[in-house]
């Protein structure tokens, strides 16, 4: 499991969303990896200063990331609806909906003006 971290204006870690390695690999191969340019900045994690590569969530970066997640949500919703038309076990249903849940979580954090930096690995 990996974390995608969001930092506030005061460079404090404010939110971290845990994603599976598979999900993160998908993100790394997608347009997500090409949006914005990471810069190493000093952030605070658990009150301690740490240098991490982050993307500033402002202007075009925030807009492009938001658009990416909105498009991914639409595509994932279509795929999920197709799968739900067949009878699924509870476990299969949870697997199908979990990815959509993660995409929504990430979109909401990207669009939240409180967060000024995004750390992706």
Short mmCIF file of N, CA and C in Angstrom, two decimals:
data_model
loop_
_atom_site.label_atom_id
_atom_site.label_comp_id
_atom_site.label_asym_id
_atom_site.label_seq_id
_atom_site.Cartn_x
_atom_site.Cartn_y
_atom_site.Cartn_z
N UNK A 1 0.83 -1.18 0.00
CA UNK A 1 0.00 0.00 0.00
C UNK A 1 0.88 1.25 0.00
N UNK A 2 0.41 2.26 -0.70
CA UNK A 2 1.12 3.53 -0.80
C UNK A 2 0.18 4.66 -0.42
N UNK A 3 0.75 5.78 -0.02
CA UNK A 3 -0.05 6.94 0.32
C UNK A 3 0.13 8.04 -0.71
N UNK A 4 -0.96 8.72 -1.00
CA UNK A 4 -0.91 9.96 -1.77
C UNK A 4 -1.22 11.04 -0.73
N UNK A 5 -0.26 11.92 -0.51
CA UNK A 5 -0.37 12.89 0.58
C UNK A 5 -0.71 14.28 0.06
N UNK A 6 -1.50 14.98 0.86
CA UNK A 6 -1.90 16.36 0.58
C UNK A 6 -1.40 17.22 1.73
N UNK A 7 -0.88 18.40 1.38
CA UNK A 7 -0.32 19.31 2.38
C UNK A 7 -1.04 20.65 2.33
N UNK A 8 -1.15 21.27 3.49
CA UNK A 8 -1.82 22.56 3.62
C UNK A 8 -0.86 23.69 3.27
N UNK A 9 -1.38 24.91 3.31
CA UNK A 9 -0.58 26.11 3.02
C UNK A 9 0.64 26.20 3.92
N UNK A 10 0.51 25.81 5.19
CA UNK A 10 1.63 25.88 6.12
C UNK A 10 2.57 24.67 6.01
N UNK A 11 2.38 23.89 4.93
CA UNK A 11 3.25 22.76 4.57
C UNK A 11 3.19 21.61 5.58
N UNK A 12 2.06 21.52 6.28
CA UNK A 12 1.81 20.40 7.18
C UNK A 12 1.06 19.32 6.42
N UNK A 13 1.42 18.06 6.66
CA UNK A 13 0.65 16.98 6.05
C UNK A 13 -0.76 17.03 6.62
N UNK A 14 -1.74 17.16 5.74
CA UNK A 14 -3.11 17.34 6.18
C UNK A 14 -3.97 16.11 5.92
N UNK A 15 -3.64 15.36 4.90
CA UNK A 15 -4.46 14.21 4.51
C UNK A 15 -3.58 13.25 3.72
N UNK A 16 -3.79 11.97 3.94
CA UNK A 16 -3.11 10.94 3.15
C UNK A 16 -4.13 9.88 2.78
N UNK A 17 -4.16 9.55 1.52
CA UNK A 17 -5.10 8.53 1.03
C UNK A 17 -4.29 7.31 0.65
N UNK A 18 -4.61 6.20 1.28
CA UNK A 18 -3.89 4.95 1.04
C UNK A 18 -4.48 4.26 -0.18
N UNK A 19 -3.59 3.88 -1.11
CA UNK A 19 -4.03 3.17 -2.32
C UNK A 19 -3.18 1.92 -2.49
N UNK A 20 -3.73 0.96 -3.20
CA UNK A 20 -3.00 -0.28 -3.45
C UNK A 20 -1.88 -0.04 -4.45
N UNK A 21 -0.94 -0.94 -4.49
CA UNK A 21 0.15 -0.85 -5.47
C UNK A 21 -0.40 -0.89 -6.89
N UNK A 22 -1.39 -1.74 -7.14
CA UNK A 22 -1.99 -1.84 -8.48
C UNK A 22 -2.63 -0.52 -8.89
N UNK A 23 -3.37 0.08 -7.98
CA UNK A 23 -4.02 1.35 -8.28
C UNK A 23 -2.97 2.42 -8.56
N UNK A 24 -1.92 2.44 -7.75
CA UNK A 24 -0.88 3.44 -7.94
C UNK A 24 -0.13 3.22 -9.26
N UNK A 25 0.11 1.97 -9.62
CA UNK A 25 0.75 1.66 -10.90
C UNK A 25 -0.10 2.16 -12.05
N UNK A 26 -1.43 1.98 -11.93
CA UNK A 26 -2.33 2.50 -12.96
C UNK A 26 -2.19 4.02 -13.05
N UNK A 27 -2.18 4.71 -11.90
CA UNK A 27 -2.00 6.16 -11.90
C UNK A 27 -0.67 6.56 -12.55
N UNK A 28 0.39 5.83 -12.24
CA UNK A 28 1.72 6.14 -12.75
C UNK A 28 1.80 6.01 -14.27
N UNK A 29 0.99 5.13 -14.84
CA UNK A 29 0.97 4.94 -16.30
C UNK A 29 -0.03 5.88 -16.98
N UNK A 30 -0.80 6.59 -16.22
CA UNK A 30 -1.86 7.44 -16.78
C UNK A 30 -1.38 8.88 -16.94
N UNK A 31 -2.28 9.72 -17.40
CA UNK A 31 -2.02 11.15 -17.54
C UNK A 31 -1.71 11.80 -16.19
N UNK A 32 -2.19 11.22 -15.11
CA UNK A 32 -1.93 11.73 -13.75
C UNK A 32 -0.45 11.98 -13.53
N UNK A 33 0.39 11.08 -14.02
CA UNK A 33 1.84 11.17 -13.80
C UNK A 33 2.48 12.30 -14.60
N UNK A 34 1.77 12.79 -15.62
CA UNK A 34 2.35 13.82 -16.48
C UNK A 34 1.83 15.23 -16.18
N UNK A 35 0.95 15.34 -15.22
CA UNK A 35 0.39 16.65 -14.87
C UNK A 35 1.26 17.31 -13.82
N UNK A 36 1.68 18.52 -14.10
CA UNK A 36 2.50 19.27 -13.14
C UNK A 36 3.92 18.76 -13.07
N UNK A 37 4.73 19.52 -12.41
CA UNK A 37 6.13 19.15 -12.22
C UNK A 37 6.43 19.12 -10.74
N UNK A 38 6.96 18.00 -10.28
CA UNK A 38 7.31 17.88 -8.86
C UNK A 38 8.54 18.70 -8.54
N UNK A 39 8.50 19.35 -7.39
CA UNK A 39 9.64 20.08 -6.86
C UNK A 39 9.86 19.61 -5.43
N UNK A 40 11.12 19.46 -5.04
CA UNK A 40 11.44 19.05 -3.68
C UNK A 40 11.28 20.26 -2.77
N UNK A 41 10.43 20.11 -1.76
CA UNK A 41 10.19 21.18 -0.79
C UNK A 41 10.20 20.58 0.61
N UNK A 42 10.48 21.41 1.57
CA UNK A 42 10.44 20.96 2.96
C UNK A 42 9.01 21.03 3.48
N UNK A 43 8.49 19.89 3.88
CA UNK A 43 7.15 19.78 4.44
C UNK A 43 7.28 19.23 5.85
N UNK A 44 6.20 19.29 6.60
CA UNK A 44 6.20 18.74 7.96
C UNK A 44 5.32 17.50 7.99
N UNK A 45 5.92 16.40 8.41
CA UNK A 45 5.21 15.14 8.59
C UNK A 45 5.33 14.78 10.06
N UNK A 46 4.21 14.69 10.74
CA UNK A 46 4.20 14.45 12.18
C UNK A 46 5.04 15.49 12.92
N UNK A 47 4.99 16.74 12.44
CA UNK A 47 5.71 17.83 13.08
C UNK A 47 7.18 17.93 12.75
N UNK A 48 7.69 16.95 12.02
CA UNK A 48 9.12 16.93 11.68
C UNK A 48 9.32 17.38 10.24
N UNK A 49 10.32 18.25 9.98
CA UNK A 49 10.59 18.68 8.60
C UNK A 49 11.20 17.54 7.77
N UNK A 50 10.63 17.37 6.58
CA UNK A 50 11.09 16.33 5.66
C UNK A 50 11.05 16.91 4.25
N UNK A 51 12.09 16.65 3.48
CA UNK A 51 12.08 17.11 2.09
C UNK A 51 11.39 16.05 1.23
N UNK A 52 10.35 16.50 0.51
CA UNK A 52 9.57 15.58 -0.32
C UNK A 52 9.27 16.24 -1.67
N UNK A 53 9.13 15.43 -2.71
CA UNK A 53 8.72 15.99 -4.00
C UNK A 53 7.21 16.23 -4.00
N UNK A 54 6.80 17.46 -4.30
CA UNK A 54 5.39 17.82 -4.30
C UNK A 54 5.06 18.62 -5.56
N UNK A 55 3.79 18.64 -5.87
CA UNK A 55 3.26 19.45 -6.95
C UNK A 55 2.40 20.53 -6.30
N UNK A 56 2.58 21.76 -6.72
CA UNK A 56 1.75 22.84 -6.21
C UNK A 56 0.34 22.69 -6.78
N UNK A 57 -0.65 22.69 -5.91
CA UNK A 57 -2.04 22.59 -6.34
C UNK A 57 -2.58 24.00 -6.54
N UNK A 58 -2.27 24.54 -7.69
CA UNK A 58 -2.75 25.87 -8.03
C UNK A 58 -2.95 25.95 -9.53
N UNK A 59 -3.79 26.86 -9.94
CA UNK A 59 -3.99 27.13 -11.35
C UNK A 59 -4.24 25.90 -12.19
N UNK A 60 -3.44 25.77 -13.24
CA UNK A 60 -3.65 24.71 -14.22
C UNK A 60 -3.41 23.32 -13.64
N UNK A 61 -2.49 23.19 -12.68
CA UNK A 61 -2.25 21.86 -12.07
C UNK A 61 -3.52 21.34 -11.41
N UNK A 62 -4.15 22.17 -10.59
CA UNK A 62 -5.36 21.73 -9.89
C UNK A 62 -6.46 21.41 -10.91
N UNK A 63 -6.61 22.26 -11.93
CA UNK A 63 -7.67 22.07 -12.94
C UNK A 63 -7.44 20.77 -13.72
N UNK A 64 -6.21 20.54 -14.18
CA UNK A 64 -5.93 19.33 -14.95
C UNK A 64 -6.09 18.06 -14.11
N UNK A 65 -5.65 18.11 -12.86
CA UNK A 65 -5.82 16.96 -11.98
C UNK A 65 -7.29 16.70 -11.71
N UNK A 66 -8.06 17.75 -11.48
CA UNK A 66 -9.50 17.61 -11.27
C UNK A 66 -10.15 17.00 -12.51
N UNK A 67 -9.80 17.51 -13.68
CA UNK A 67 -10.36 16.97 -14.93
C UNK A 67 -9.99 15.50 -15.11
N UNK A 68 -8.73 15.16 -14.79
CA UNK A 68 -8.30 13.76 -14.90
C UNK A 68 -9.18 12.86 -14.04
N UNK A 69 -9.38 13.24 -12.78
CA UNK A 69 -10.17 12.39 -11.88
C UNK A 69 -11.64 12.36 -12.27
N UNK A 70 -12.18 13.47 -12.74
CA UNK A 70 -13.57 13.47 -13.20
C UNK A 70 -13.76 12.53 -14.40
N UNK A 71 -12.83 12.57 -15.34
CA UNK A 71 -12.90 11.67 -16.49
C UNK A 71 -12.75 10.21 -16.07
N UNK A 72 -11.84 9.96 -15.15
CA UNK A 72 -11.63 8.59 -14.66
C UNK A 72 -12.88 8.09 -13.93
N UNK A 73 -13.55 8.97 -13.21
CA UNK A 73 -14.78 8.59 -12.49
C UNK A 73 -15.87 8.22 -13.48
N UNK A 74 -16.00 8.98 -14.55
CA UNK A 74 -17.00 8.66 -15.58
C UNK A 74 -16.71 7.30 -16.20
N UNK A 75 -15.46 7.06 -16.58
CA UNK A 75 -15.08 5.78 -17.17
C UNK A 75 -15.29 4.63 -16.19
N UNK A 76 -14.90 4.83 -14.95
CA UNK A 76 -15.05 3.78 -13.94
C UNK A 76 -16.52 3.51 -13.65
N UNK A 77 -17.35 4.55 -13.66
CA UNK A 77 -18.79 4.38 -13.44
C UNK A 77 -19.40 3.54 -14.54
N UNK A 78 -19.02 3.80 -15.79
CA UNK A 78 -19.53 3.00 -16.91
C UNK A 78 -19.14 1.53 -16.75
N UNK A 79 -17.87 1.29 -16.42
CA UNK A 79 -17.40 -0.09 -16.25
C UNK A 79 -18.11 -0.75 -15.07
N UNK A 80 -18.30 0.01 -13.99
CA UNK A 80 -18.94 -0.55 -12.81
C UNK A 80 -20.39 -0.92 -13.11
N UNK A 81 -21.12 -0.05 -13.79
CA UNK A 81 -22.52 -0.33 -14.13
C UNK A 81 -22.64 -1.57 -15.00
N UNK A 82 -21.70 -1.73 -15.90
CA UNK A 82 -21.70 -2.93 -16.75
C UNK A 82 -21.49 -4.19 -15.92
N UNK A 83 -20.57 -4.13 -14.97
CA UNK A 83 -20.31 -5.28 -14.11
C UNK A 83 -21.46 -5.56 -13.17
N UNK A 84 -22.12 -4.51 -12.71
CA UNK A 84 -23.22 -4.69 -11.76
C UNK A 84 -24.46 -5.30 -12.42
N UNK A 85 -24.51 -5.27 -13.73
CA UNK A 85 -25.66 -5.87 -14.41
C UNK A 85 -25.64 -7.40 -14.28
N UNK A 86 -24.48 -7.95 -13.99
CA UNK A 86 -24.42 -9.39 -13.70
C UNK A 86 -24.47 -9.57 -12.19
N UNK A 87 -24.82 -10.75 -11.75
CA UNK A 87 -24.90 -10.95 -10.31
C UNK A 87 -23.49 -11.12 -9.74
N UNK A 88 -23.18 -10.28 -8.77
CA UNK A 88 -21.86 -10.29 -8.14
C UNK A 88 -21.97 -10.73 -6.70
N UNK A 89 -20.92 -11.36 -6.23
CA UNK A 89 -20.85 -11.67 -4.81
C UNK A 89 -20.56 -10.37 -4.06
N UNK A 90 -20.70 -10.41 -2.77
CA UNK A 90 -20.42 -9.22 -1.96
C UNK A 90 -18.98 -8.77 -2.14
N UNK A 91 -18.05 -9.72 -2.18
CA UNK A 91 -16.63 -9.40 -2.36
C UNK A 91 -16.38 -8.77 -3.73
N UNK A 92 -16.99 -9.32 -4.77
CA UNK A 92 -16.83 -8.76 -6.11
C UNK A 92 -17.41 -7.35 -6.17
N UNK A 93 -18.55 -7.14 -5.53
CA UNK A 93 -19.17 -5.82 -5.49
C UNK A 93 -18.25 -4.81 -4.81
N UNK A 94 -17.65 -5.21 -3.70
CA UNK A 94 -16.74 -4.32 -2.98
C UNK A 94 -15.51 -3.99 -3.81
N UNK A 95 -14.99 -4.97 -4.53
CA UNK A 95 -13.84 -4.73 -5.40
C UNK A 95 -14.18 -3.73 -6.49
N UNK A 96 -15.36 -3.89 -7.08
CA UNK A 96 -15.78 -3.02 -8.18
C UNK A 96 -16.00 -1.59 -7.69
N UNK A 97 -16.58 -1.43 -6.52
CA UNK A 97 -16.89 -0.09 -6.04
C UNK A 97 -15.71 0.61 -5.35
N UNK A 98 -14.74 -0.14 -4.87
CA UNK A 98 -13.62 0.45 -4.14
C UNK A 98 -12.81 1.41 -5.01
N UNK A 99 -12.55 1.02 -6.24
CA UNK A 99 -11.77 1.87 -7.14
C UNK A 99 -12.49 3.21 -7.39
N UNK A 100 -13.80 3.14 -7.59
CA UNK A 100 -14.58 4.36 -7.78
C UNK A 100 -14.53 5.23 -6.52
N UNK A 101 -14.61 4.60 -5.37
CA UNK A 101 -14.51 5.31 -4.10
C UNK A 101 -13.17 6.06 -3.98
N UNK A 102 -12.06 5.40 -4.34
CA UNK A 102 -10.74 6.03 -4.28
C UNK A 102 -10.66 7.23 -5.24
N UNK A 103 -11.17 7.05 -6.44
CA UNK A 103 -11.14 8.14 -7.41
C UNK A 103 -11.92 9.35 -6.89
N UNK A 104 -13.07 9.09 -6.27
CA UNK A 104 -13.86 10.19 -5.71
C UNK A 104 -13.11 10.87 -4.56
N UNK A 105 -12.50 10.10 -3.70
CA UNK A 105 -11.73 10.67 -2.57
C UNK A 105 -10.62 11.58 -3.08
N UNK A 106 -9.88 11.09 -4.07
CA UNK A 106 -8.77 11.87 -4.61
C UNK A 106 -9.28 13.13 -5.29
N UNK A 107 -10.36 13.04 -6.05
CA UNK A 107 -10.93 14.21 -6.70
C UNK A 107 -11.33 15.27 -5.67
N UNK A 108 -11.98 14.84 -4.60
CA UNK A 108 -12.42 15.79 -3.58
C UNK A 108 -11.24 16.50 -2.93
N UNK A 109 -10.16 15.78 -2.68
CA UNK A 109 -8.98 16.39 -2.05
C UNK A 109 -8.30 17.36 -3.02
N UNK A 110 -8.21 16.98 -4.30
CA UNK A 110 -7.61 17.85 -5.31
C UNK A 110 -8.39 19.16 -5.40
N UNK A 111 -9.71 19.07 -5.36
CA UNK A 111 -10.56 20.25 -5.51
C UNK A 111 -10.69 21.07 -4.22
N UNK A 112 -10.24 20.54 -3.10
CA UNK A 112 -10.32 21.24 -1.83
C UNK A 112 -9.21 22.29 -1.77
N UNK A 113 -9.59 23.56 -1.79
CA UNK A 113 -8.64 24.68 -1.80
C UNK A 113 -7.76 24.72 -0.56
N UNK A 114 -8.14 24.02 0.49
CA UNK A 114 -7.33 23.97 1.72
C UNK A 114 -5.98 23.32 1.44
N UNK A 115 -5.94 22.38 0.49
CA UNK A 115 -4.70 21.68 0.18
C UNK A 115 -3.95 22.40 -0.92
N UNK A 116 -2.68 22.68 -0.66
CA UNK A 116 -1.85 23.46 -1.59
C UNK A 116 -0.78 22.64 -2.28
N UNK A 117 -0.52 21.43 -1.77
CA UNK A 117 0.53 20.59 -2.35
C UNK A 117 0.07 19.13 -2.38
N UNK A 118 0.53 18.43 -3.41
CA UNK A 118 0.25 17.01 -3.58
C UNK A 118 1.57 16.28 -3.70
N UNK A 119 1.72 15.21 -2.93
CA UNK A 119 2.93 14.40 -3.04
C UNK A 119 2.57 13.10 -3.74
N UNK A 120 3.20 12.87 -4.85
CA UNK A 120 3.05 11.59 -5.54
C UNK A 120 4.45 11.03 -5.73
N UNK A 121 4.55 9.74 -5.68
CA UNK A 121 5.87 9.11 -5.73
C UNK A 121 6.24 8.72 -7.13
#
